[in-house]
Amino acid sequence: MASLSGLRRREAVAFYLTISPWLIGLILFTAGPMLISLYVSFTDWDLLTAPTWVGLDNYARLLDDPRLWQSLKVTALYTAAYVPLELAGGLSLALLARPRLRGIGIFRTLYYLPSVLSGVAFVVVWLWLLNPRGGLINLMLAQVGIPGPRWLLDPQWALASLILMSVWGWGRTMVIYLAGLQNIPAELHEAAAIDGADAWARLRTITLPLLTPTIFFNLILSLISTFQTFTSAFVATDGGPLDSTLFFVLYIYRQAFQFLNMGYASALAWLLFAIILALTLIIFRSQDFWVYYAGERAE
Amino acid sequence: MSDADTAHESYLLAPRGWALLTRYALLTVVALLFVVPLAWMAASSLKPEYQIFASPPVWWPSPPRWENYVEALTQLPFARFAANTLIIAVGSIVGHLLSCTIVAYGFARLRAPGKGYLFVVLLSTLMLPYPVTMVPLFIIFSRIGWINTFAPLIIPTFFGNAFYIFLLRQAFKQIPLELEDAARLDGATTLDVLRYVILPLSLPALAAVAIFSFQSSWNDFLGPLIFLQDQSRYTLMLGLSFFRGTTQINWAYLMAASLVTVIPVVVVYFVAQRLFIEGIAFTGLKQ
């Protein structure tokens, strides 16, 4: 800092002053807690008595905990189905609601509407829609002579039901795609159309390649959020039936706040962190192979 | 959406004739998929008990049973829950607006060694899963007596939020530097610049942050679930989940209660939906 002139130096001081709330918060509510969590993960602690140091025991326990593997399986299956569905579904909605037709704003507004009610109310509405006896979906199926499954109450169907529910939240991805679509020059489409390219060819050769940065962004968002799925599992099924919807975060929650295994829960949380970090890094690395940034790279 | 997106819209390729008609038909069918569940929720909330499980489904409960609302909302202290939720929501909005504005200004305008590095740190915290810090935060907050108070849900908002800081920084960066320089020449301090130059020109972005903050604290579930224990401290979402957990679910009551709890976010969404959608679109664009 010594080399900075007085004015630059004052500006630097001002910068650190203005960002100090965030820096302090980062230490108090993120970095500090993470260090504590790391320490706690090497202990056995029920919060009531003093923590006892157990070394790597909690991490060793990860290896042969069948419920942990079940929760990883559930989370991975859900992610594998949800992420591609949301990416494709959101894009379809965006393409559908893309042309600036009269009244298009109303459709966009309605598509996004369920996304604002995320949380418990969202889940509760679906609990009722999927109710085996009086739920709308089974009543409609009955009208056409199909006996509906028991949805969230059936171990075979529970996870699939949660995936079905997520369709209702596609509006969020749609909005981001709509923004990305605005960046694609119309002249490209027009020139291709004059050369005889039909809508499908234009989608494949113009829209999709130019939209890859947006797809990338949605992919990251979607992945991080599915790995943190909690509310729907907690409210709709409480992990059941037969652990068929035991999501990873729900399992951490139980270990920490129901069984008071703070040490083991911390080890689980670090495992979650490692998984998300690894996936994010892999996807960031993969950008070179499939994400196209026109002109300069994003900042 | 803004007028700017007309620039990249092709009139040459706009759907016409049958294509236009099919497009509208498809738009409508899809819209129904998004709206029907809500209509079903509203219809169910007004049904007398014997119509709840009726097949074929009853769309117009007759006569509508408005008492469901009164009965549902008095089974649990929902007024208390609403007041609690409002306190947390208002606290979060104030906290986020104050802290994120100042921090975003620094990132948008001031030059300093290490800034680029810190900005990367800021962006990477966006990807940090909350469950990683929830256990240690619970431990810390229980040590300092914050459990069962609103402090864990409000105080951290006064220390910024990576997403809102990022959003505001993008907005501040679009304000011409000349305006700020002119103010500085006239002797304005950084706080003056913020107050008289930056903030008045960033109202849409600030409104977007206020709305996002409101929505996320209103809908938050995991935070209140961990930090609030007494029923008298519950938020609406906790109350709703507790209501759903009662052994004999009365679906009409549950739908009535759910509908009431989502009305504020839905109203805010409709009033400010342009800001809402632009705010999201904005962050998606400038990744």
Coordinates of C-alpha atoms in Angstrom, one line a residue:
Chain A
M1 CA 0.0 0.0 0.0
A2 CA 3.0 2.2 0.5
S3 CA 3.3 2.8 -3.2
L4 CA -0.2 4.2 -3.5
S5 CA -0.5 8.0 -3.8
G6 CA -2.5 9.8 -1.1
L7 CA -5.7 9.9 -3.2
R8 CA -5.6 6.3 -4.2
R9 CA -4.9 5.4 -0.7
R10 CA -7.9 7.2 0.6
E11 CA -10.0 5.5 -2.0
A12 CA -8.7 2.2 -0.9
V13 CA -9.5 3.0 2.7
A14 CA -13.0 4.1 1.7
F15 CA -13.5 0.8 -0.2
Y16 CA -12.6 -1.3 2.8
L17 CA -14.9 0.8 5.0
T18 CA -17.8 0.5 2.7
I19 CA -17.5 -3.3 2.3
S20 CA -16.8 -3.8 6.0
P21 CA -20.3 -4.9 6.9
W22 CA -20.0 -7.7 4.4
L23 CA -16.5 -8.6 5.5
I24 CA -17.5 -8.7 9.2
G25 CA -20.6 -10.7 8.3
L26 CA -18.5 -13.1 6.3
I27 CA -16.3 -13.8 9.3
L28 CA -19.1 -13.9 11.9
F29 CA -21.7 -15.8 10.0
T30 CA -19.8 -17.8 7.3
A31 CA -16.1 -18.3 7.8
G32 CA -16.1 -18.5 11.6
P33 CA -19.0 -20.9 11.7
M34 CA -17.3 -23.1 9.1
L35 CA -14.2 -23.3 11.2
I36 CA -16.3 -24.2 14.2
S37 CA -18.1 -26.8 12.2
L38 CA -14.8 -28.3 11.1
Y39 CA -13.7 -28.6 14.8
V40 CA -17.1 -30.0 15.8
S41 CA -16.9 -32.6 13.1
F42 CA -13.9 -34.1 15.0
T43 CA -15.9 -34.4 18.2
D44 CA -18.8 -36.2 19.8
W45 CA -21.1 -33.5 21.1
D46 CA -24.8 -33.4 22.2
L47 CA -24.7 -29.7 23.2
L48 CA -25.6 -30.7 26.8
T49 CA -22.2 -32.1 27.9
A50 CA -18.8 -31.0 26.9
P51 CA -17.6 -32.1 23.4
T52 CA -15.2 -35.1 23.4
W53 CA -12.5 -35.3 20.7
V54 CA -13.0 -38.4 18.6
G55 CA -10.6 -37.7 15.7
L56 CA -11.8 -39.0 12.4
D57 CA -14.5 -41.3 13.9
N58 CA -17.3 -39.2 12.4
Y59 CA -15.8 -39.4 9.0
A60 CA -15.2 -43.1 9.3
R61 CA -18.8 -43.5 10.3
L62 CA -19.8 -41.9 7.0
L63 CA -18.5 -45.0 5.2
D64 CA -20.9 -47.5 6.8
D65 CA -24.0 -45.6 7.5
P66 CA -26.7 -47.1 5.3
R67 CA -29.1 -44.2 5.8
L68 CA -26.5 -41.8 4.7
W69 CA -26.1 -43.8 1.5
Q70 CA -29.9 -43.9 1.1
S71 CA -30.0 -40.1 1.5
L72 CA -27.2 -39.6 -1.1
K73 CA -29.1 -41.9 -3.4
V74 CA -32.4 -40.1 -3.0
T75 CA -30.7 -36.7 -3.5
A76 CA -28.7 -37.9 -6.5
L77 CA -31.8 -39.5 -8.2
Y78 CA -33.8 -36.4 -7.6
T79 CA -31.1 -34.1 -9.0
A80 CA -30.6 -36.4 -12.0
A81 CA -34.3 -36.1 -12.9
Y82 CA -35.0 -32.6 -11.7
V83 CA -32.1 -30.6 -13.2
P84 CA -32.5 -31.7 -16.9
L85 CA -36.3 -31.5 -16.6
E86 CA -36.1 -28.0 -15.2
L87 CA -33.5 -26.9 -17.8
A88 CA -35.6 -28.2 -20.7
G89 CA -38.9 -27.3 -19.2
G90 CA -37.9 -23.7 -18.4
L91 CA -36.5 -23.3 -21.9
S92 CA -39.7 -24.7 -23.5
L93 CA -41.7 -22.2 -21.5
A94 CA -39.4 -19.4 -22.5
L95 CA -39.6 -20.3 -26.2
L96 CA -43.3 -20.5 -26.0
A97 CA -43.8 -17.2 -24.2
R98 CA -41.0 -15.5 -26.2
P99 CA -42.8 -13.7 -29.1
R100 CA -44.0 -10.2 -28.1
L101 CA -47.6 -11.0 -28.8
R102 CA -50.5 -9.1 -27.4
G103 CA -51.1 -10.2 -23.8
I104 CA -47.9 -12.2 -23.6
G105 CA -47.1 -10.4 -20.3
I106 CA -50.1 -12.0 -18.7
F107 CA -48.9 -15.5 -19.7
R108 CA -45.4 -14.9 -18.4
T109 CA -46.9 -13.5 -15.2
L110 CA -49.0 -16.6 -14.7
Y111 CA -46.2 -19.0 -15.5
Y112 CA -44.0 -17.4 -12.9
L113 CA -46.8 -17.1 -10.2
P114 CA -46.3 -20.4 -8.5
S115 CA -42.6 -19.6 -8.1
V116 CA -43.4 -16.9 -5.6
L117 CA -45.2 -19.3 -3.3
S118 CA -42.2 -21.5 -2.8
G119 CA -42.0 -22.9 0.7
V120 CA -44.5 -24.6 2.8
A121 CA -47.7 -23.3 1.1
F122 CA -46.4 -24.6 -2.3
V123 CA -45.9 -28.1 -0.7
V124 CA -49.2 -28.0 1.1
V125 CA -51.1 -27.3 -2.1
W126 CA -49.5 -30.3 -3.8
L127 CA -50.1 -32.5 -0.8
W128 CA -53.8 -31.9 -1.4
L129 CA -53.6 -32.2 -5.2
L130 CA -51.8 -35.6 -4.8
N131 CA -54.1 -36.8 -2.0
P132 CA -55.0 -40.4 -3.1
R133 CA -58.6 -40.0 -2.1
G134 CA -59.8 -36.4 -2.7
G135 CA -56.9 -34.9 -4.6
L136 CA -57.6 -33.3 -7.9
I137 CA -55.1 -35.4 -9.8
N138 CA -56.6 -38.8 -8.8
L139 CA -60.1 -37.5 -9.3
M140 CA -59.3 -36.5 -12.8
L141 CA -57.6 -39.8 -13.5
A142 CA -60.7 -41.6 -12.1
Q143 CA -62.8 -39.6 -14.6
V144 CA -60.9 -41.3 -17.5
G145 CA -60.9 -44.7 -15.7
I146 CA -57.3 -44.8 -14.5
P147 CA -56.8 -45.7 -10.8
G148 CA -54.2 -43.2 -9.6
P149 CA -51.3 -44.3 -7.4
R150 CA -51.0 -43.4 -3.8
W151 CA -48.4 -40.8 -4.8
L152 CA -46.5 -39.4 -1.7
L153 CA -47.7 -42.3 0.5
D154 CA -46.2 -45.0 -1.8
P155 CA -42.5 -45.6 -1.5
Q156 CA -42.4 -46.4 -5.2
W157 CA -44.0 -43.1 -6.1
A158 CA -43.0 -40.6 -3.4
L159 CA -39.8 -39.3 -5.0
A160 CA -41.4 -39.2 -8.5
S161 CA -44.3 -37.2 -6.9
L162 CA -41.8 -34.6 -5.6
I163 CA -40.3 -34.4 -9.0
L164 CA -43.7 -33.9 -10.5
M165 CA -44.4 -31.1 -8.0
S166 CA -41.2 -29.2 -9.1
V167 CA -42.7 -28.7 -12.6
W168 CA -44.7 -25.9 -10.9
G169 CA -41.5 -24.0 -10.3
W170 CA -40.3 -23.9 -13.9
G171 CA -41.3 -20.2 -14.2
R172 CA -38.1 -19.1 -12.4
T173 CA -35.8 -20.7 -15.0
M174 CA -38.1 -19.4 -17.7
V175 CA -37.5 -15.8 -16.7
I176 CA -33.7 -16.2 -16.8
Y177 CA -34.0 -17.9 -20.3
L178 CA -36.2 -15.0 -21.5
A179 CA -33.5 -12.6 -20.5
G180 CA -30.9 -14.7 -22.3
L181 CA -33.0 -14.9 -25.4
Q182 CA -33.1 -11.1 -25.6
N183 CA -29.4 -11.1 -26.3
I184 CA -29.7 -13.1 -29.5
P185 CA -29.9 -10.8 -32.5
A186 CA -33.0 -11.2 -34.6
E187 CA -31.0 -10.7 -37.8
L188 CA -29.3 -14.1 -37.3
H189 CA -32.7 -15.8 -37.3
E190 CA -33.9 -13.7 -40.2
A191 CA -30.8 -14.4 -42.3
A192 CA -31.1 -18.2 -41.5
A193 CA -34.8 -18.2 -42.4
I194 CA -34.1 -16.5 -45.8
D195 CA -31.6 -19.3 -46.4
G196 CA -34.4 -21.8 -45.8
A197 CA -33.7 -22.9 -42.2
D198 CA -36.9 -23.9 -40.5
A199 CA -37.7 -23.2 -36.8
W200 CA -36.2 -26.4 -35.6
A201 CA -32.9 -25.9 -37.5
R202 CA -32.7 -22.3 -36.2
L203 CA -33.3 -23.5 -32.6
R204 CA -30.5 -26.0 -32.9
T205 CA -27.9 -23.9 -34.8
I206 CA -28.6 -20.4 -33.5
T207 CA -30.7 -20.3 -30.3
L208 CA -29.2 -23.1 -28.4
P209 CA -25.5 -22.3 -29.0
L210 CA -26.0 -18.7 -28.2
L211 CA -28.0 -19.5 -25.1
T212 CA -25.3 -21.8 -23.6
P213 CA -24.1 -19.1 -21.1
T214 CA -27.7 -18.9 -19.8
I215 CA -28.1 -22.7 -19.7
F216 CA -24.8 -22.8 -17.8
F217 CA -26.1 -20.3 -15.3
N218 CA -29.4 -22.1 -14.8
L219 CA -27.6 -25.4 -14.5
I220 CA -25.5 -24.1 -11.6
L221 CA -28.4 -22.6 -9.8
S222 CA -30.6 -25.6 -10.3
L223 CA -27.9 -28.0 -9.1
I224 CA -27.1 -26.1 -5.9
S225 CA -30.8 -25.8 -5.0
T226 CA -31.6 -29.4 -5.6
F227 CA -28.8 -30.5 -3.3
Q228 CA -30.3 -28.4 -0.6
T229 CA -33.9 -29.7 -1.0
F230 CA -35.4 -29.7 2.5
T231 CA -38.8 -28.1 2.8
S232 CA -40.7 -30.3 0.4
A233 CA -39.2 -33.4 2.0
F234 CA -39.8 -32.2 5.5
V235 CA -43.4 -31.0 5.0
A236 CA -44.7 -33.4 2.4
T237 CA -43.3 -36.8 3.5
D238 CA -40.9 -36.3 6.4
G239 CA -38.4 -38.4 4.5
G240 CA -40.8 -41.3 4.2
P241 CA -42.4 -43.6 3.4
L242 CA -39.5 -46.1 4.1
D243 CA -36.9 -43.4 3.7
S244 CA -37.8 -43.1 0.0
T245 CA -37.5 -39.3 0.2
L246 CA -34.8 -39.0 2.8
F247 CA -33.0 -36.1 1.3
F248 CA -29.4 -35.3 2.4
V249 CA -30.2 -32.0 4.2
L250 CA -33.1 -33.7 5.9
Y251 CA -30.7 -36.3 7.2
I252 CA -28.3 -33.6 8.4
Y253 CA -31.2 -31.8 10.1
R254 CA -32.3 -35.0 11.9
Q255 CA -28.8 -35.9 13.1
A256 CA -28.3 -32.3 14.4
F257 CA -31.6 -31.3 15.8
Q258 CA -33.5 -34.5 16.6
F259 CA -30.6 -36.8 17.7
L260 CA -28.3 -33.9 18.8
N261 CA -25.3 -35.5 17.1
M262 CA -23.6 -32.2 16.4
G263 CA -20.3 -33.9 15.5
Y264 CA -21.7 -36.3 13.0
A265 CA -24.1 -33.7 11.6
S266 CA -21.1 -31.4 11.0
A267 CA -19.2 -34.2 9.2
L268 CA -22.3 -34.7 7.0
A269 CA -22.4 -31.0 6.3
W270 CA -18.8 -31.0 5.2
L271 CA -19.5 -33.9 3.0
L272 CA -22.4 -32.0 1.4
F273 CA -20.0 -29.0 0.9
A274 CA -17.4 -31.2 -0.7
I275 CA -19.9 -32.7 -3.1
I276 CA -21.4 -29.4 -4.2
L277 CA -17.9 -27.9 -4.5
A278 CA -16.7 -30.8 -6.7
L279 CA -19.8 -30.7 -8.9
T280 CA -19.6 -26.9 -9.3
L281 CA -15.9 -27.1 -10.2
I282 CA -16.4 -29.9 -12.7
I283 CA -19.2 -27.9 -14.4
F284 CA -17.1 -24.7 -14.4
R285 CA -14.3 -26.6 -16.0
S286 CA -16.7 -28.1 -18.6
Q287 CA -17.6 -24.6 -19.8
D288 CA -14.7 -24.7 -22.3
F289 CA -16.3 -27.6 -24.1
W290 CA -19.9 -26.4 -24.5
V291 CA -20.4 -22.8 -23.4
Y292 CA -20.1 -20.2 -26.1
Y293 CA -19.4 -16.6 -25.1
A294 CA -19.8 -14.3 -28.0
G295 CA -17.3 -11.5 -28.1
E296 CA -15.5 -11.3 -24.8
R297 CA -15.7 -13.6 -21.9
A298 CA -18.1 -12.7 -19.1
E299 CA -16.4 -10.6 -16.4
Chain B
M1 CA -40.6 -6.5 -19.5
S2 CA -38.6 -3.6 -20.8
D3 CA -38.9 -2.0 -24.2
A4 CA -35.3 -2.9 -24.8
D5 CA -36.2 -6.4 -25.8
T6 CA -38.1 -5.3 -28.8
A7 CA -34.8 -4.5 -30.4
H8 CA -33.9 -8.1 -30.8
E9 CA -37.4 -9.2 -31.7
S10 CA -38.0 -10.2 -35.3
Y11 CA -41.2 -9.0 -36.8
L12 CA -40.3 -10.9 -40.0
L13 CA -40.5 -14.2 -38.1
A14 CA -43.4 -13.3 -35.7
P15 CA -46.1 -16.0 -35.8
R16 CA -49.1 -15.2 -38.0
G17 CA -52.4 -16.8 -39.0
W18 CA -52.7 -20.4 -37.9
A19 CA -49.3 -20.4 -36.3
L20 CA -50.5 -17.5 -34.1
L21 CA -53.7 -19.2 -33.2
T22 CA -51.9 -22.4 -32.2
R23 CA -49.4 -20.4 -30.2
Y24 CA -52.2 -18.8 -28.2
A25 CA -53.9 -22.1 -27.7
L26 CA -50.7 -23.6 -26.4
L27 CA -50.0 -20.6 -24.2
T28 CA -53.5 -21.0 -22.7
V29 CA -53.3 -24.7 -22.0
V30 CA -49.9 -24.2 -20.3
A31 CA -51.3 -21.3 -18.3
L32 CA -54.1 -23.6 -17.1
L33 CA -51.5 -26.0 -15.7
F34 CA -50.1 -23.2 -13.6
V35 CA -53.4 -21.7 -12.5
V36 CA -55.6 -24.8 -12.0
P37 CA -53.8 -25.9 -8.8
L38 CA -54.4 -22.4 -7.3
A39 CA -58.0 -22.4 -8.3
W40 CA -58.4 -25.9 -6.8
M41 CA -56.8 -24.6 -3.6
A42 CA -59.2 -21.7 -3.5
A43 CA -62.2 -23.9 -4.3
S44 CA -61.3 -26.4 -1.6
S45 CA -60.9 -23.7 1.0
L46 CA -64.6 -22.9 0.7
K47 CA -65.9 -26.4 0.8
P48 CA -68.1 -27.9 3.5
E49 CA -66.6 -31.1 4.9
Y50 CA -68.8 -33.4 2.8
Q51 CA -67.8 -31.9 -0.5
I52 CA -64.0 -32.1 0.1
F53 CA -63.7 -35.7 -1.1
A54 CA -66.5 -35.6 -3.6
S55 CA -66.1 -37.2 -7.0
P56 CA -66.3 -35.9 -9.6
P57 CA -64.5 -32.8 -8.3
V58 CA -66.5 -29.9 -7.1
W59 CA -65.3 -26.6 -8.5
W60 CA -67.9 -24.2 -7.2
P61 CA -68.7 -25.1 -3.5
S62 CA -72.3 -24.2 -2.9
P63 CA -72.9 -22.5 -0.7
P64 CA -69.3 -21.4 -0.2
R65 CA -68.4 -21.9 3.5
W66 CA -66.6 -18.7 4.5
E67 CA -66.6 -19.9 8.1
N68 CA -63.7 -22.2 7.1
Y69 CA -61.4 -19.2 7.1
V70 CA -62.4 -18.0 10.6
E71 CA -62.3 -21.5 12.0
A72 CA -58.9 -22.4 10.4
L73 CA -57.2 -19.2 11.4
T74 CA -58.4 -19.4 15.0
Q75 CA -57.4 -23.0 15.6
L76 CA -53.8 -21.8 15.9
P77 CA -52.7 -18.2 16.8
F78 CA -52.3 -17.2 13.1
A79 CA -52.5 -13.5 13.9
R80 CA -49.5 -13.9 16.2
F81 CA -47.7 -15.9 13.5
A82 CA -48.5 -13.1 10.9
A83 CA -47.2 -10.4 13.3
N84 CA -44.0 -12.4 13.9
T85 CA -43.4 -13.0 10.2
L86 CA -44.0 -9.3 9.5
I87 CA -41.4 -8.2 12.1
I88 CA -38.8 -10.6 10.6
A89 CA -39.7 -9.5 7.0
V90 CA -39.5 -5.8 7.8
G91 CA -36.3 -6.2 9.8
S92 CA -34.7 -8.2 6.9
I93 CA -35.7 -5.6 4.3
V94 CA -34.2 -2.7 6.3
G95 CA -31.1 -4.8 7.1
H96 CA -30.5 -5.8 3.5
L97 CA -31.2 -2.4 2.0
L98 CA -28.8 -0.6 4.4
S99 CA -26.0 -3.1 4.3
C100 CA -26.1 -4.2 0.6
T101 CA -26.3 -0.6 -0.7
I102 CA -23.1 0.5 1.1
V103 CA -21.2 -2.7 0.2
A104 CA -22.4 -2.6 -3.4
Y105 CA -21.3 0.9 -3.8
G106 CA -17.8 0.0 -2.7
F107 CA -17.7 -2.9 -5.2
A108 CA -19.2 -0.8 -8.0
R109 CA -17.2 2.4 -7.7
L110 CA -14.1 2.4 -5.4
R111 CA -10.7 1.1 -6.5
A112 CA -8.5 -0.7 -4.0
P113 CA -5.9 -3.5 -4.0
G114 CA -7.5 -6.8 -3.4
K115 CA -10.9 -5.8 -4.6
G116 CA -11.0 -8.3 -7.5
Y117 CA -10.1 -11.1 -5.2
L118 CA -12.7 -10.1 -2.7
F119 CA -15.3 -9.9 -5.4
V120 CA -14.6 -13.5 -6.4
V121 CA -15.0 -14.4 -2.7
L122 CA -18.4 -12.6 -2.7
L123 CA -19.5 -14.5 -5.8
S124 CA -18.4 -17.9 -4.4
T125 CA -20.4 -17.4 -1.2
L126 CA -23.4 -17.4 -3.5
M127 CA -22.7 -21.1 -4.0
L128 CA -22.2 -21.9 -0.4
P129 CA -25.0 -24.2 0.8
Y130 CA -26.8 -22.9 3.9
P131 CA -26.9 -26.4 5.5
V132 CA -23.1 -26.2 5.8
T133 CA -23.4 -23.3 8.3
M134 CA -26.7 -24.1 9.9
V135 CA -25.3 -26.5 12.6
P136 CA -22.4 -24.2 13.8
L137 CA -24.8 -21.2 13.6
F138 CA -27.2 -23.0 15.9
I139 CA -24.4 -23.7 18.3
I140 CA -23.2 -20.1 18.3
F141 CA -26.7 -18.6 18.6
S142 CA -27.6 -21.0 21.5
R143 CA -24.4 -19.9 23.3
I144 CA -25.4 -16.2 23.1
G145 CA -29.0 -16.8 24.0
W146 CA -30.4 -16.0 20.5
I147 CA -32.4 -19.2 20.2
N148 CA -36.1 -18.6 20.3
T149 CA -35.6 -14.9 19.4
F150 CA -35.9 -13.3 16.0
A151 CA -32.2 -12.1 16.2
P152 CA -30.8 -15.1 14.1
L153 CA -33.2 -14.2 11.3
I154 CA -32.8 -10.4 11.4
I155 CA -29.3 -9.5 12.6
P156 CA -27.3 -11.3 9.8
T157 CA -29.3 -9.3 7.2
F158 CA -27.4 -6.2 8.4
F159 CA -24.2 -7.7 7.2
G160 CA -25.2 -8.0 3.6
N161 CA -26.2 -10.8 1.2
A162 CA -24.1 -11.8 -1.7
F163 CA -26.9 -12.0 -4.2
Y164 CA -28.4 -8.5 -3.4
I165 CA -24.9 -6.9 -3.3
F166 CA -24.2 -8.3 -6.7
L167 CA -27.6 -7.1 -8.1
L168 CA -27.1 -3.6 -6.7
R169 CA -23.5 -3.4 -7.9
Q170 CA -24.6 -4.2 -11.4
A171 CA -27.2 -1.4 -11.2
F172 CA -24.8 1.1 -9.7
K173 CA -22.2 0.4 -12.4
Q174 CA -24.6 1.7 -15.0
I175 CA -24.9 5.2 -13.5
P176 CA -22.6 7.6 -15.4
L177 CA -19.4 8.4 -13.5
E178 CA -19.6 12.0 -14.5
L179 CA -22.6 12.6 -12.3
E180 CA -20.7 11.4 -9.3
D181 CA -17.6 13.3 -10.2
A182 CA -19.6 16.5 -10.5
A183 CA -21.0 16.0 -7.1
R184 CA -17.5 15.3 -5.7
L185 CA -16.2 18.5 -7.2
D186 CA -19.0 20.3 -5.3
G187 CA -17.6 18.8 -2.1
A188 CA -19.9 15.8 -1.6
T189 CA -18.7 13.0 0.6
T190 CA -19.2 9.4 -0.2
L191 CA -22.3 9.3 1.8
D192 CA -23.7 12.3 0.0
V193 CA -22.9 10.7 -3.3
L194 CA -24.8 7.6 -2.3
R195 CA -27.7 9.5 -1.0
Y196 CA -28.2 12.2 -3.6
V197 CA -26.7 10.6 -6.8
I198 CA -26.6 6.8 -6.6
L199 CA -29.8 5.9 -4.7
P200 CA -32.3 8.1 -6.5
L201 CA -31.0 6.7 -9.8
S202 CA -31.3 3.0 -8.6
L203 CA -34.8 2.9 -7.3
P204 CA -35.9 -0.1 -9.4
A205 CA -32.9 -2.2 -8.3
L206 CA -33.5 -1.2 -4.7
A207 CA -37.1 -2.1 -5.0
A208 CA -36.1 -5.4 -6.5
V209 CA -33.9 -6.1 -3.5
A210 CA -36.6 -5.1 -1.1
I211 CA -39.1 -7.5 -2.8
F212 CA -36.7 -10.4 -2.9
S213 CA -35.8 -9.9 0.7
F214 CA -39.4 -9.8 1.6
Q215 CA -40.3 -12.9 -0.3
S216 CA -37.4 -14.9 1.0
S217 CA -37.9 -14.1 4.6
W218 CA -41.7 -14.6 4.3
N219 CA -41.2 -18.0 2.7
D220 CA -38.2 -19.1 4.8
F221 CA -38.8 -22.3 6.6
L222 CA -35.5 -23.9 7.6
G223 CA -34.2 -20.9 9.5
P224 CA -37.4 -20.4 11.7
L225 CA -37.6 -24.1 12.1
I226 CA -34.2 -24.3 13.7
F227 CA -34.1 -21.0 15.6
L228 CA -37.7 -20.6 16.9
Q229 CA -39.1 -23.1 19.3
D230 CA -42.0 -21.6 21.2
Q231 CA -45.3 -21.6 19.4
S232 CA -45.7 -17.9 20.3
R233 CA -42.6 -17.2 18.2
Y234 CA -43.6 -19.2 15.1
T235 CA -43.8 -17.6 11.7
L236 CA -46.6 -18.3 9.3
M237 CA -44.7 -21.0 7.4
L238 CA -43.9 -22.8 10.7
G239 CA -47.5 -22.5 11.8
L240 CA -48.7 -23.9 8.5
S241 CA -46.3 -26.8 8.7
F242 CA -47.4 -27.4 12.3
F243 CA -51.1 -27.3 11.2
R244 CA -50.4 -29.8 8.4
G245 CA -48.8 -32.1 11.0
T246 CA -51.9 -32.4 13.1
T247 CA -53.2 -35.9 12.9
Q248 CA -56.6 -35.3 11.5
I249 CA -56.0 -32.9 8.6
N250 CA -59.0 -30.8 7.7
W251 CA -58.1 -30.0 4.1
A252 CA -60.5 -27.1 3.7
Y253 CA -59.0 -25.5 6.8
L254 CA -55.5 -26.2 5.6
M255 CA -56.2 -24.7 2.1
A256 CA -57.8 -21.7 3.7
A257 CA -54.8 -21.1 6.0
S258 CA -52.4 -21.6 3.2
L259 CA -54.2 -19.2 0.9
V260 CA -54.1 -16.5 3.6
T261 CA -50.4 -17.0 4.2
V262 CA -49.5 -16.6 0.5
I263 CA -51.7 -13.6 -0.2
P264 CA -49.1 -11.0 0.8
V265 CA -46.4 -12.4 -1.5
V266 CA -48.9 -12.8 -4.3
V267 CA -50.1 -9.2 -3.9
V268 CA -46.6 -7.9 -3.8
Y269 CA -45.8 -10.0 -6.9
F270 CA -48.7 -8.6 -8.9
V271 CA -48.1 -5.0 -7.9
A272 CA -44.3 -5.2 -8.6
Q273 CA -44.1 -8.0 -11.1
R274 CA -42.2 -6.0 -13.6
L275 CA -39.4 -5.3 -11.1
F276 CA -39.6 -8.8 -9.9
I277 CA -39.0 -10.4 -13.3
E278 CA -36.5 -7.7 -14.4
G279 CA -34.5 -8.2 -11.2
I280 CA -34.2 -11.9 -11.8
A281 CA -33.5 -11.5 -15.5
F282 CA -30.9 -8.9 -14.7
T283 CA -28.8 -11.2 -12.5
G284 CA -29.2 -13.9 -15.1
L285 CA -27.9 -11.7 -17.8
K286 CA -24.8 -10.3 -16.2
Q287 CA -23.4 -13.5 -14.7

